[in-house]
Amino acid sequence: MKKQKLAQQEIPVKNNCNTNPFDLLTEEIIFTILDYLNDNPIDKKSFSLVSKSFHSIESKHRRNLKPLRYEHLASVLRRYPGVQQLDLTRCPRITDQSLSVISSSCSDRLLKIDLSRSKFFSSNGLRNLVAGCRNLVEMDLSNGTELRDSAAVAIAEAKNLERLWLGRCKLVTDIGIGCIAVGCRKLRLISLKWCLGVGDLGVGLIAIKCKEIRSLDLSYSPITNKCLPAILKLRYLEDLVLEGCFGIDDDNLSILKQGSKSLKILNISSCQNVSHVGLSSLTSVIGCLQQLILAYGSPVTRALADSLQSLSKLQSIKIDGCLVTCAGLKAIADWCESLMELSLSKCSGVTDEGLCCLVMKLKKLKKLDITCCRKITDVAIAYTTSSCTSLTSLRMESCSLVPREAFVLIGQRCLLLEELDLTDTEVDDEGLNSISRCSKLKSLKLGICLNISDEGLTYVGLKCSKLIELDLYRSAGVTNAGILAVANGCPYLQMINISYCKEVADGSLTALSRCSKLNTLECRGCILITSLGLAAIAVGCRQLSRLDIKKCYNINDLGMIPLAHFSQNLRQINLSYSLITDVGLQSLASISCLQSMTILHLKGLTPGGLAAALLACGGLTKLKLHSSFKSLLPQKLFEHLETRGCVFQWRDKELQDELDPKSWKLQLEDMEQ
């Protein structure tokens, strides 16, 4: 009896061992699990390859799709029947037939489609798409330089459309935009950037008919002040971009009587005919503004700054590229004490006095950009760090008069920093030791910093574990030891630039291969790196999508083979001046994601080998070649590749000797003077 009872207890245990635990879960629960894999496509692919049931579940779960080849569109859409968002930016060739396939396959399920990088379709294709996908709420047709008003007429039938981008659709006129205004009454966002055929009439119709508009981009369009009253009457308008609208001037802005009570963001960059007079008229009727962008416009004087006094809710000002005066900066400080973001990038006239007066009153400032403000010194940095202790972003590239000692203050006082750009400054290892206390740092740029060494990078590696982006371009004092410290201490690293760090060798790449999230590696001009180091990256960094090995003279075909096998997410590669031959180039054809290649001065490359490689790389959309190949390859090959959507960029650059970083920096300074 005892044995019989034991046997009965063992039976269910045996059955449980053969039961797949996923069979006990509902489809909804498994979908929730898959939601956590959205950040890493490799994980999703691995999930779908486990079994037929997993493959089926993942297919049903997929809502967003970004195909690589237009010729596989029909089969891909059959596999993923639940797709709601279709991104075709990697398919340069989308024909009317392709849009018909999408229309019949997706029908009313499709909500969003991005055709901003696609060509070869016409208004007929758009008409079929809109007719079949009646629930479309978002369409991006930017760069549709061949689209005309007939395409706009087709778009107008998308009655549920809420967001529409038509940037650089230069042949669309007021007539086409008028049709969209009448047909698409639910529009909340429309971009007409560089729509040179659209003027006051078309924009006015949008403002009158589309009452739900929240965001309107009219950059570089030939509008004048005539349509502004209608625009400012839009009840829900929050974001208005008038960048480069040269038809807008002071005279007509001064007659504005009614403004927008909802507008939060206004961009009037590069509006050369708008001075403080016009700005004052505009701001007087817009009281709720939170962000104002005045880049590359009129000088920032006391008079211009005074026009901001009515903007009590202003949180962000960007005046990049403007001439600024000390009085102007002081006035901004007086009127805009609630500012959280200030950008003075490439502003001439920024001095210690002006910046000190500014930051002393801006206690809430979180983002500050003083790129290329070459007159400021340690005085301004001392005031900034003591007054603005809540900074999360500080950009101070090429602030060449700031001495080494000042960088210590950043680490002592600004502990909340997440982004720090110190490119081309005098920061040294002691400064990095202090800055490493900013444990929340995600982006650190140290390009052309000739005073730093492995010691400083070791501090960063030990304390900045959240680092995602690190730029060490031409920082000559960096060697394997520094990169090893970063690789060991920064497991979430996604991008690193070690170009022209000539003491860096294979050991650095072996260390970086442990950073499994790395997607961008720039090691141009690292002459000690060989194919062995590249092979380690290929094996360890499966998410690698961008690779620059230009002037890595010791990388040959042996580095391409593991790259072709393991780096299936690679999209962009620069092979110039390396030892790659026909064999290595042709092996890359197995990377289905590969879209962009730069191939200059490859001595081992023959016309026949290049032709074979180009034919095999079916997904190429951009190719940089030396102009000598123009006459060596058949014209029909170029025509065939262009038909597939590939764009050729020809270069005549001669082979050049490389300068050491210090000589290169001196030459740059001479050019700027």
XYZ file of C-alpha atoms in Angstrom:
673
model
C 0.000 0.000 0.000
C 2.823 2.318 0.870
C 4.518 1.729 -2.507
C 1.204 2.290 -4.323
C 0.699 5.683 -2.622
C 4.229 6.773 -3.495
C 3.644 5.782 -7.105
C 0.443 7.844 -7.210
C 2.316 10.876 -5.859
C 5.052 10.555 -8.462
C 2.668 10.499 -11.431
C 1.601 14.181 -11.305
C 5.226 15.256 -10.762
C 6.188 13.436 -13.936
C 3.351 15.072 -15.852
C 4.317 18.521 -14.538
C 7.836 18.105 -15.912
C 6.408 17.734 -19.415
C 4.142 20.771 -19.100
C 5.257 24.033 -20.703
C 4.642 26.722 -18.046
C 3.804 29.206 -20.826
C 0.806 27.042 -21.713
C -0.719 28.025 -18.367
C -0.447 31.754 -19.137
C -3.036 33.747 -21.039
C -2.066 35.524 -24.237
C -2.547 38.862 -22.486
C 0.032 37.974 -19.811
C 2.570 36.869 -22.435
C 1.977 40.114 -24.331
C 2.817 41.988 -21.133
C 6.073 40.030 -20.860
C 6.926 40.888 -24.468
C 6.349 44.585 -23.742
C 9.466 44.481 -21.580
C 11.515 43.306 -24.570
C 10.654 46.299 -26.771
C 13.995 48.022 -26.140
C 16.046 45.159 -27.557
C 15.007 43.649 -30.907
C 17.512 40.816 -30.454
C 15.652 39.603 -27.364
C 12.373 39.601 -29.261
C 13.937 37.660 -32.102
C 15.339 35.112 -29.653
C 11.892 34.748 -28.078
C 10.253 34.071 -31.450
C 12.834 31.393 -32.326
C 12.157 29.260 -29.229
C 9.194 27.399 -30.698
C 6.348 27.638 -33.191
C 3.963 28.807 -30.489
C 6.381 31.549 -29.381
C 6.835 32.565 -33.019
C 3.064 32.868 -33.414
C 2.624 34.818 -30.164
C 5.398 37.300 -31.059
C 3.849 37.811 -34.506
C 0.477 38.673 -32.971
C 2.055 40.944 -30.372
C 4.039 43.133 -32.799
C 2.460 46.559 -33.270
C 5.394 48.536 -34.701
C 7.258 47.419 -37.802
C 10.372 48.794 -39.532
C 11.046 46.649 -42.641
C 14.445 46.583 -44.333
C 13.478 45.543 -47.888
C 10.466 46.637 -49.893
C 10.436 43.377 -51.862
C 9.626 41.421 -48.688
C 6.839 43.755 -47.605
C 3.953 41.416 -48.447
C 5.379 38.421 -46.592
C 6.399 40.535 -43.588
C 2.919 42.018 -43.255
C 1.405 38.529 -43.444
C 3.595 37.405 -40.578
C 2.665 40.409 -38.413
C -1.114 40.809 -38.772
C -1.505 43.236 -35.855
C 0.789 46.014 -37.119
C -0.496 49.513 -36.321
C 2.625 51.582 -36.981
C 4.705 51.139 -40.158
C 8.103 52.851 -40.435
C 9.443 52.622 -44.005
C 12.463 54.912 -43.550
C 14.788 52.010 -44.367
C 12.935 51.243 -47.610
C 13.919 53.985 -50.057
C 12.001 52.324 -52.882
C 8.280 52.269 -52.175
C 6.108 52.119 -55.286
C 2.383 52.451 -55.805
C 2.244 48.657 -55.798
C 3.914 48.632 -52.373
C 1.297 51.027 -51.002
C -1.456 48.828 -52.441
C 0.026 45.832 -50.612
C 0.064 47.825 -47.370
C -3.504 48.969 -47.915
C -4.858 45.464 -48.497
C -2.756 43.817 -45.755
C -3.192 46.339 -42.949
C -6.555 47.906 -43.855
C -8.195 49.742 -40.938
C -5.663 48.482 -38.359
C -2.912 50.800 -39.637
C -2.717 54.028 -37.630
C 0.705 55.474 -38.520
C 2.975 55.357 -41.573
C 6.369 56.997 -42.182
C 7.356 57.513 -45.846
C 9.837 60.326 -45.192
C 12.780 58.456 -46.760
C 10.827 56.695 -49.492
C 10.406 57.586 -53.147
C 8.931 56.186 -56.379
C 5.287 56.382 -55.270
C 2.707 58.796 -56.683
C -0.658 60.260 -55.800
C -2.325 57.072 -57.069
C -0.496 55.006 -54.469
C -1.432 57.456 -51.712
C -5.052 57.354 -52.847
C -5.126 53.556 -52.533
C -3.409 53.713 -49.150
C -5.856 56.238 -47.716
C -8.872 54.406 -49.159
C -7.826 51.096 -47.576
C -6.476 52.440 -44.271
C -9.312 54.668 -43.147
C -8.141 54.953 -39.541
C -4.793 56.583 -40.331
C -3.986 59.254 -37.748
C -0.351 59.959 -38.684
C 1.493 60.298 -42.015
C 5.044 61.489 -42.623
C 5.627 62.429 -46.265
C 8.654 64.673 -45.662
C 11.168 64.960 -48.515
C 8.478 64.161 -51.076
C 10.041 66.543 -53.567
C 8.081 65.035 -56.491
C 4.669 65.140 -54.810
C 2.194 67.649 -56.207
C -1.283 68.908 -55.389
C -2.791 65.637 -56.624
C -1.027 63.912 -53.709
C -2.507 66.479 -51.313
C -5.960 65.750 -52.738
C -5.420 62.056 -51.965
C -4.283 62.864 -48.419
C -7.398 64.981 -47.890
C -9.476 61.793 -47.925
C -7.837 60.655 -44.667
C -10.636 62.049 -42.525
C -9.161 60.820 -39.221
C -5.680 62.241 -39.810
C -4.254 64.085 -36.788
C -0.544 64.494 -37.603
C 0.932 65.259 -41.049
C 4.487 66.096 -42.104
C 5.040 67.567 -45.585
C 8.540 69.024 -45.125
C 10.307 69.785 -48.432
C 7.247 68.952 -50.536
C 8.194 71.944 -52.654
C 5.710 71.327 -55.482
C 2.617 71.339 -53.263
C 0.789 74.674 -53.483
C -1.969 76.539 -51.670
C -4.539 74.578 -53.678
C -3.337 71.230 -52.310
C -3.060 72.538 -48.753
C -6.564 73.960 -49.078
C -7.877 70.497 -49.951
C -6.141 69.050 -46.869
C -7.595 71.823 -44.702
C -11.121 71.023 -45.883
C -10.749 67.234 -45.713
C -8.626 66.723 -42.590
C -10.520 68.688 -39.938
C -9.037 66.643 -37.074
C -5.438 67.746 -37.729
C -3.490 68.568 -34.567
C -0.024 68.824 -36.108
C 1.099 69.852 -39.573
C 4.611 70.604 -40.814
C 5.009 72.687 -43.973
C 8.748 73.277 -43.566
C 10.391 74.270 -46.880
C 7.044 74.031 -48.720
C 7.984 76.840 -51.078
C 4.665 76.716 -52.946
C 2.574 77.320 -49.842
C 1.810 80.904 -48.847
C -0.635 82.928 -46.795
C -3.700 81.496 -48.548
C -2.941 77.846 -47.783
C -1.805 78.502 -44.221
C -4.825 80.716 -43.632
C -7.149 77.917 -44.736
C -5.438 75.511 -42.319
C -5.957 78.006 -39.496
C -9.631 78.544 -40.383
C -10.673 74.946 -41.087
C -8.474 72.906 -38.715
C -9.493 74.230 -35.317
C -7.753 71.441 -33.388
C -4.205 72.408 -34.469
C -1.670 72.173 -31.615
C 1.600 72.305 -33.568
C 2.321 74.276 -36.763
C 5.726 74.351 -38.501
C 6.046 76.959 -41.274
C 9.856 77.120 -41.383
C 11.317 78.670 -44.540
C 7.929 79.026 -46.207
C 7.103 82.225 -48.171
C 4.409 83.420 -45.771
C 3.977 87.012 -44.625
C 2.231 88.636 -41.693
C -1.161 88.287 -43.415
C -1.808 84.786 -42.085
C -0.595 85.475 -38.520
C -3.903 86.845 -37.137
C -5.706 83.659 -38.202
C -2.905 81.491 -36.750
C -2.940 83.273 -33.406
C -6.707 82.745 -33.145
C -6.225 78.967 -33.027
C -7.649 78.046 -29.667
C -5.369 75.089 -28.890
C -2.134 76.126 -30.647
C 0.872 75.303 -28.433
C 3.884 75.110 -30.772
C 4.525 77.597 -33.623
C 7.702 77.484 -35.749
C 8.407 80.493 -37.994
C 12.126 79.870 -38.489
C 13.527 81.526 -41.617
C 10.237 83.179 -42.595
C 11.749 86.278 -44.190
C 8.335 87.648 -45.161
C 7.545 88.438 -41.527
C 8.713 91.899 -40.405
C 8.297 94.506 -37.680
C 5.793 96.702 -39.515
C 2.992 94.190 -39.720
C 3.693 92.552 -36.350
C 3.024 95.918 -34.728
C -0.633 95.833 -35.819
C -1.422 92.522 -34.101
C -4.324 93.084 -31.737
C -5.228 89.567 -30.677
C -2.819 86.899 -29.524
C -2.824 83.249 -28.525
C -3.608 82.302 -24.955
C -2.453 78.711 -25.462
C 0.911 79.148 -27.242
C 3.786 77.619 -25.251
C 6.639 77.348 -27.789
C 7.587 80.011 -30.358
C 10.515 79.678 -32.760
C 11.407 82.774 -34.799
C 15.041 81.864 -35.470
C 16.720 83.383 -38.537
C 13.895 85.904 -39.042
C 16.210 88.674 -40.162
C 13.432 91.272 -40.531
C 12.186 90.947 -36.959
C 13.895 93.174 -34.397
C 13.072 94.016 -30.808
C 10.197 96.159 -32.102
C 8.386 93.269 -33.784
C 9.240 90.866 -30.967
C 7.750 93.261 -28.434
C 4.522 93.428 -30.457
C 4.387 89.650 -30.646
C 5.156 88.896 -27.007
C 2.654 91.493 -25.799
C -0.187 89.355 -27.163
C 1.275 85.977 -26.134
C 1.305 85.713 -22.365
C 1.630 81.985 -21.692
C 4.874 81.331 -23.619
C 7.226 78.805 -21.987
C 9.951 78.465 -24.647
C 11.282 81.162 -26.993
C 13.840 80.464 -29.731
C 15.546 83.510 -31.267
C 18.681 81.870 -32.705
C 20.637 83.617 -35.464
C 18.437 86.695 -35.332
C 18.693 90.266 -34.143
C 21.294 91.367 -31.555
C 20.280 90.668 -27.964
C 20.299 94.190 -26.589
C 18.603 95.754 -23.589
C 15.682 96.742 -25.829
C 15.171 93.190 -27.086
C 15.402 91.701 -23.610
C 12.873 94.234 -22.317
C 10.344 92.812 -24.781
C 10.336 89.632 -22.669
C 9.032 91.264 -19.504
C 5.432 90.215 -20.188
C 6.438 86.519 -20.405
C 6.173 85.585 -16.746
C 5.951 81.834 -17.470
C 9.010 81.658 -19.743
C 11.213 78.668 -18.878
C 13.532 78.361 -21.897
C 15.362 80.854 -24.130
C 17.636 79.910 -27.031
C 19.593 82.744 -28.659
C 22.302 80.676 -30.364
C 24.483 82.519 -32.847
C 23.299 85.996 -31.869
C 25.374 89.013 -30.972
C 24.676 89.628 -27.297
C 25.443 92.584 -25.074
C 26.095 92.647 -21.366
C 23.068 94.887 -20.880
C 20.916 92.403 -22.803
C 21.975 89.499 -20.586
C 21.363 91.541 -17.439
C 17.856 92.393 -18.652
C 17.091 88.717 -19.349
C 18.111 87.995 -15.764
C 15.793 90.741 -14.513
C 12.709 89.653 -16.459
C 13.128 85.860 -16.635
C 14.092 84.608 -13.191
C 12.084 81.400 -13.672
C 14.252 80.221 -16.583
C 15.223 76.544 -16.496
C 17.040 76.399 -19.855
C 19.360 78.928 -21.532
C 21.321 78.425 -24.733
C 24.044 80.906 -25.720
C 25.855 78.588 -28.144
C 28.159 80.458 -30.530
C 26.981 83.845 -29.264
C 29.546 86.578 -29.721
C 29.778 89.130 -26.935
C 29.306 86.778 -23.967
C 31.702 87.887 -21.218
C 32.293 87.056 -17.581
C 30.378 90.143 -16.493
C 27.277 89.371 -18.525
C 27.168 85.663 -17.696
C 27.783 86.276 -13.984
C 24.909 88.754 -13.768
C 22.729 86.240 -15.563
C 23.405 83.115 -13.520
C 23.290 84.910 -10.171
C 19.535 85.369 -10.621
C 18.707 82.160 -12.474
C 18.679 79.831 -9.477
C 16.319 77.340 -11.164
C 18.491 76.849 -14.248
C 18.873 73.180 -15.262
C 20.339 73.416 -18.767
C 23.059 75.828 -19.880
C 24.808 75.899 -23.262
C 27.814 78.232 -23.593
C 29.476 76.437 -26.516
C 32.157 78.566 -28.217
C 31.761 81.457 -25.763
C 35.490 82.024 -25.961
C 35.720 85.123 -23.750
C 34.548 83.580 -20.495
C 37.039 82.493 -17.838
C 37.092 80.740 -14.485
C 35.205 83.704 -12.987
C 32.052 82.890 -14.951
C 32.370 79.172 -14.149
C 32.724 79.942 -10.429
C 29.547 82.032 -10.421
C 27.668 79.494 -12.556
C 28.492 76.494 -10.399
C 27.742 78.294 -7.128
C 24.425 79.769 -8.303
C 23.073 76.975 -10.518
C 23.590 73.859 -8.425
C 20.585 72.107 -10.023
C 22.178 71.924 -13.478
C 21.533 68.650 -15.303
C 23.133 69.716 -18.609
C 26.206 71.890 -19.171
C 27.733 72.375 -22.605
C 30.916 74.417 -22.774
C 32.783 73.183 -25.840
C 35.716 75.394 -26.932
C 35.615 77.660 -23.870
C 39.359 77.938 -24.302
C 40.070 80.609 -21.670
C 38.675 78.535 -18.799
C 41.720 77.209 -16.866
C 42.131 73.669 -15.504
C 41.336 74.642 -11.931
C 37.810 75.787 -12.796
C 36.657 72.306 -13.829
C 37.099 71.065 -10.267
C 34.246 73.375 -9.248
C 31.838 71.575 -11.577
C 32.244 68.286 -9.720
C 32.107 69.941 -6.313
C 28.911 71.924 -6.867
C 26.859 70.457 -9.752
C 26.262 66.893 -8.614
C 23.025 66.435 -10.594
C 24.673 66.696 -14.009
C 23.567 64.113 -16.577
C 25.154 65.719 -19.645
C 28.551 67.456 -19.765
C 30.333 68.641 -22.912
C 33.956 69.698 -22.324
C 35.178 69.232 -25.906
C 38.298 71.251 -26.721
C 38.861 72.598 -23.210
C 41.740 72.569 -20.703
C 40.196 70.013 -18.345
C 42.759 67.637 -16.819
C 42.826 64.514 -14.640
C 42.234 66.468 -11.460
C 39.138 67.992 -13.040
C 37.875 64.551 -14.079
C 38.458 63.272 -10.552
C 36.114 65.973 -9.284
C 33.600 65.564 -12.133
C 33.386 61.813 -11.466
C 31.420 62.714 -8.336
C 28.524 63.467 -10.710
C 27.288 59.898 -10.484
C 24.216 60.577 -12.661
C 26.305 61.421 -15.743
C 24.990 59.776 -18.910
C 26.828 61.772 -21.574
C 30.431 62.989 -21.257
C 32.284 64.612 -24.150
C 36.046 64.995 -23.813
C 37.104 65.322 -27.439
C 40.360 67.216 -28.119
C 41.107 67.409 -24.384
C 44.891 67.105 -24.516
C 45.456 67.308 -20.744
C 43.567 64.171 -19.758
C 45.041 60.684 -19.430
C 44.134 57.204 -18.247
C 44.194 58.432 -14.662
C 41.259 60.751 -15.250
C 39.285 58.113 -17.139
C 39.848 55.680 -14.276
C 38.006 58.063 -11.947
C 35.134 58.228 -14.454
C 34.987 54.448 -14.758
C 34.915 53.959 -11.014
C 32.108 56.402 -10.204
C 30.030 57.121 -13.343
C 28.347 53.756 -13.784
C 25.319 55.223 -15.625
C 27.400 56.570 -18.515
C 25.821 55.915 -21.936
C 27.886 58.157 -24.230
C 31.626 58.930 -24.068
C 33.503 61.023 -26.626
C 37.310 60.934 -26.518
C 37.960 62.157 -30.083
C 41.653 63.098 -30.496
C 42.359 62.952 -26.767
C 45.919 61.784 -27.295
C 46.724 60.889 -23.678
C 44.240 58.001 -23.588
C 45.517 54.406 -23.834
C 44.198 50.889 -23.206
C 44.244 51.349 -19.429
C 41.763 54.223 -19.521
C 39.374 52.444 -21.885
C 39.578 49.295 -19.729
C 38.530 51.303 -16.658
C 35.548 52.755 -18.519
C 34.490 49.389 -19.951
C 34.629 47.748 -16.523
C 32.748 50.520 -14.729
C 30.177 51.603 -17.331
C 28.162 48.520 -18.354
C 25.393 50.574 -20.001
C 27.713 52.280 -22.490
C 26.036 52.637 -25.894
C 28.352 55.004 -27.771
C 32.101 55.638 -27.607
C 34.367 57.697 -29.854
C 38.085 56.913 -29.574
C 39.044 58.254 -33.005
C 42.709 59.242 -33.352
C 43.583 58.012 -29.865
C 46.698 56.467 -31.342
C 47.820 54.576 -28.237
C 44.589 52.590 -28.128
C 44.973 48.987 -29.316
C 43.100 45.674 -29.429
C 43.000 45.456 -25.637
C 40.569 48.385 -25.584
C 38.190 46.719 -28.020
C 38.382 43.452 -26.103
C 37.383 45.335 -22.947
C 34.582 47.212 -24.733
C 33.211 43.935 -26.086
C 31.827 43.338 -22.583
C 29.546 46.377 -23.011
C 26.693 44.432 -24.588
C 24.560 47.547 -25.231
C 27.230 49.266 -27.363
C 25.690 50.357 -30.676
C 28.137 53.001 -31.938
C 31.919 52.608 -32.148
C 34.115 55.249 -33.763
C 37.782 54.302 -33.804
C 38.949 56.173 -36.895
C 42.710 56.592 -37.068
C 43.491 54.081 -34.289
C 46.496 52.603 -36.056
C 47.228 49.908 -33.438
C 43.826 48.260 -33.715
C 43.731 45.045 -35.746
C 41.150 42.555 -36.945
C 41.444 40.670 -33.642
C 40.055 43.597 -31.682
C 37.274 44.115 -34.200
C 36.364 40.420 -33.990
C 35.955 40.755 -30.215
C 33.552 43.677 -30.714
C 31.550 41.710 -33.276
C 31.129 38.761 -30.917
C 30.341 40.769 -27.758
C 28.383 43.760 -29.053
C 25.481 42.272 -31.011
C 23.591 45.599 -31.053
C 26.350 47.385 -32.991
C 24.723 49.588 -35.663
C 27.412 52.187 -36.513
C 31.104 51.458 -37.044
C 33.874 53.776 -38.249
C 37.264 52.125 -38.865
C 38.593 54.661 -41.354
C 42.412 54.825 -41.328
C 42.699 51.714 -39.170
C 45.536 50.481 -41.336
C 45.838 47.066 -39.677
C 42.252 45.915 -40.144
C 41.834 43.490 -43.031
C 39.378 40.893 -44.329
C 39.812 38.771 -41.189
C 37.914 41.439 -39.269
C 35.032 41.486 -41.741
C 34.149 37.802 -41.444
C 33.116 37.840 -37.736
C 31.474 41.201 -38.352
C 29.353 39.681 -41.122
C 28.459 36.707 -38.928
C 27.639 38.371 -35.609
C 26.797 42.044 -36.341
C 23.465 41.589 -38.069
C 22.206 44.968 -36.799
C 25.011 46.926 -38.495
C 23.567 49.763 -40.587
C 26.461 52.130 -41.241
C 30.166 51.444 -41.794
C 33.210 53.438 -42.934
C 36.016 51.247 -44.321
C 38.152 53.938 -45.961
C 41.970 53.584 -45.982
C 41.877 50.104 -44.414
C 43.262 46.829 -45.803
C 39.864 45.477 -46.837
C 39.784 43.711 -50.225
C 37.063 42.240 -52.445
C 36.706 39.237 -50.130
C 36.024 41.293 -47.002
C 33.641 43.652 -48.738
C 31.614 40.836 -50.261
C 31.315 39.093 -46.895
C 29.427 42.134 -45.551
C 26.636 41.427 -48.035
C 25.181 38.938 -45.547
C 24.272 41.824 -43.208
C 20.702 42.517 -44.255
C 20.465 45.759 -42.228
C 23.472 47.411 -43.908
C 22.382 50.673 -45.517
C 25.335 53.055 -45.669
C 28.949 52.401 -46.662
C 31.934 54.707 -47.179
C 34.640 53.095 -49.304
C 37.537 55.415 -50.147
C 41.146 54.500 -50.934
C 40.920 50.720 -50.497
C 43.991 49.560 -52.388
C 42.887 45.917 -52.427
C 39.518 46.674 -54.005
C 38.963 45.872 -57.692
C 36.114 47.088 -59.928
C 34.813 43.531 -60.318
C 34.881 42.853 -56.580
C 33.151 46.160 -55.842
C 30.430 45.447 -58.409
C 29.771 41.990 -56.960
C 29.558 43.388 -53.429
C 27.176 46.181 -54.417
C 24.850 43.796 -56.198
C 24.800 41.492 -53.166
C 24.103 44.290 -50.652
C 20.419 44.646 -51.420
C 19.593 47.158 -48.685
C 22.111 49.907 -49.503
C 20.650 53.407 -49.530
C 23.845 55.514 -49.438
C 27.304 54.820 -50.829
C 30.411 57.039 -50.796
C 32.956 56.089 -53.463
C 36.061 57.559 -55.011
C 35.208 59.210 -58.323
C 37.746 57.009 -60.129
C 35.220 54.148 -60.013
C 32.783 56.126 -62.163
C 34.580 55.127 -65.334
C 35.559 51.639 -64.137
C 32.055 50.322 -63.450
C 29.263 49.877 -66.011
C 26.627 52.593 -66.134
C 23.871 49.971 -65.984
C 25.104 48.932 -62.539
C 24.611 52.475 -61.226
C 21.174 52.670 -62.819
C 20.175 49.355 -61.257
C 21.306 50.406 -57.774
C 19.649 53.807 -58.065
C 16.422 52.068 -59.064
C 16.672 50.081 -55.818
C 16.934 53.393 -53.938
C 20.716 53.762 -53.478
C 22.213 57.271 -53.597
C 25.837 57.676 -54.731
C 28.150 60.330 -53.293
C 31.385 60.761 -55.233
C 34.613 62.037 -53.657
C 37.889 63.208 -55.252
C 39.877 63.553 -52.019
C 43.537 62.591 -52.328
C 45.382 60.420 -49.823
C 46.574 62.642 -46.957
C 49.057 62.232 -44.140
C 47.593 62.409 -40.657
C 48.584 65.209 -38.261
C 49.171 64.624 -34.569
C 46.412 66.087 -32.346
C 48.419 69.092 -31.147
C 49.400 70.149 -34.671
C 45.823 69.615 -35.826
C 44.486 71.824 -33.033
C 46.988 74.587 -33.818
C 45.953 74.551 -37.466
C 42.287 74.801 -36.457
C 43.007 77.813 -34.245
C 44.890 79.508 -37.094
C 41.910 78.988 -39.412
C 39.514 80.511 -36.868
C 41.704 83.580 -36.469
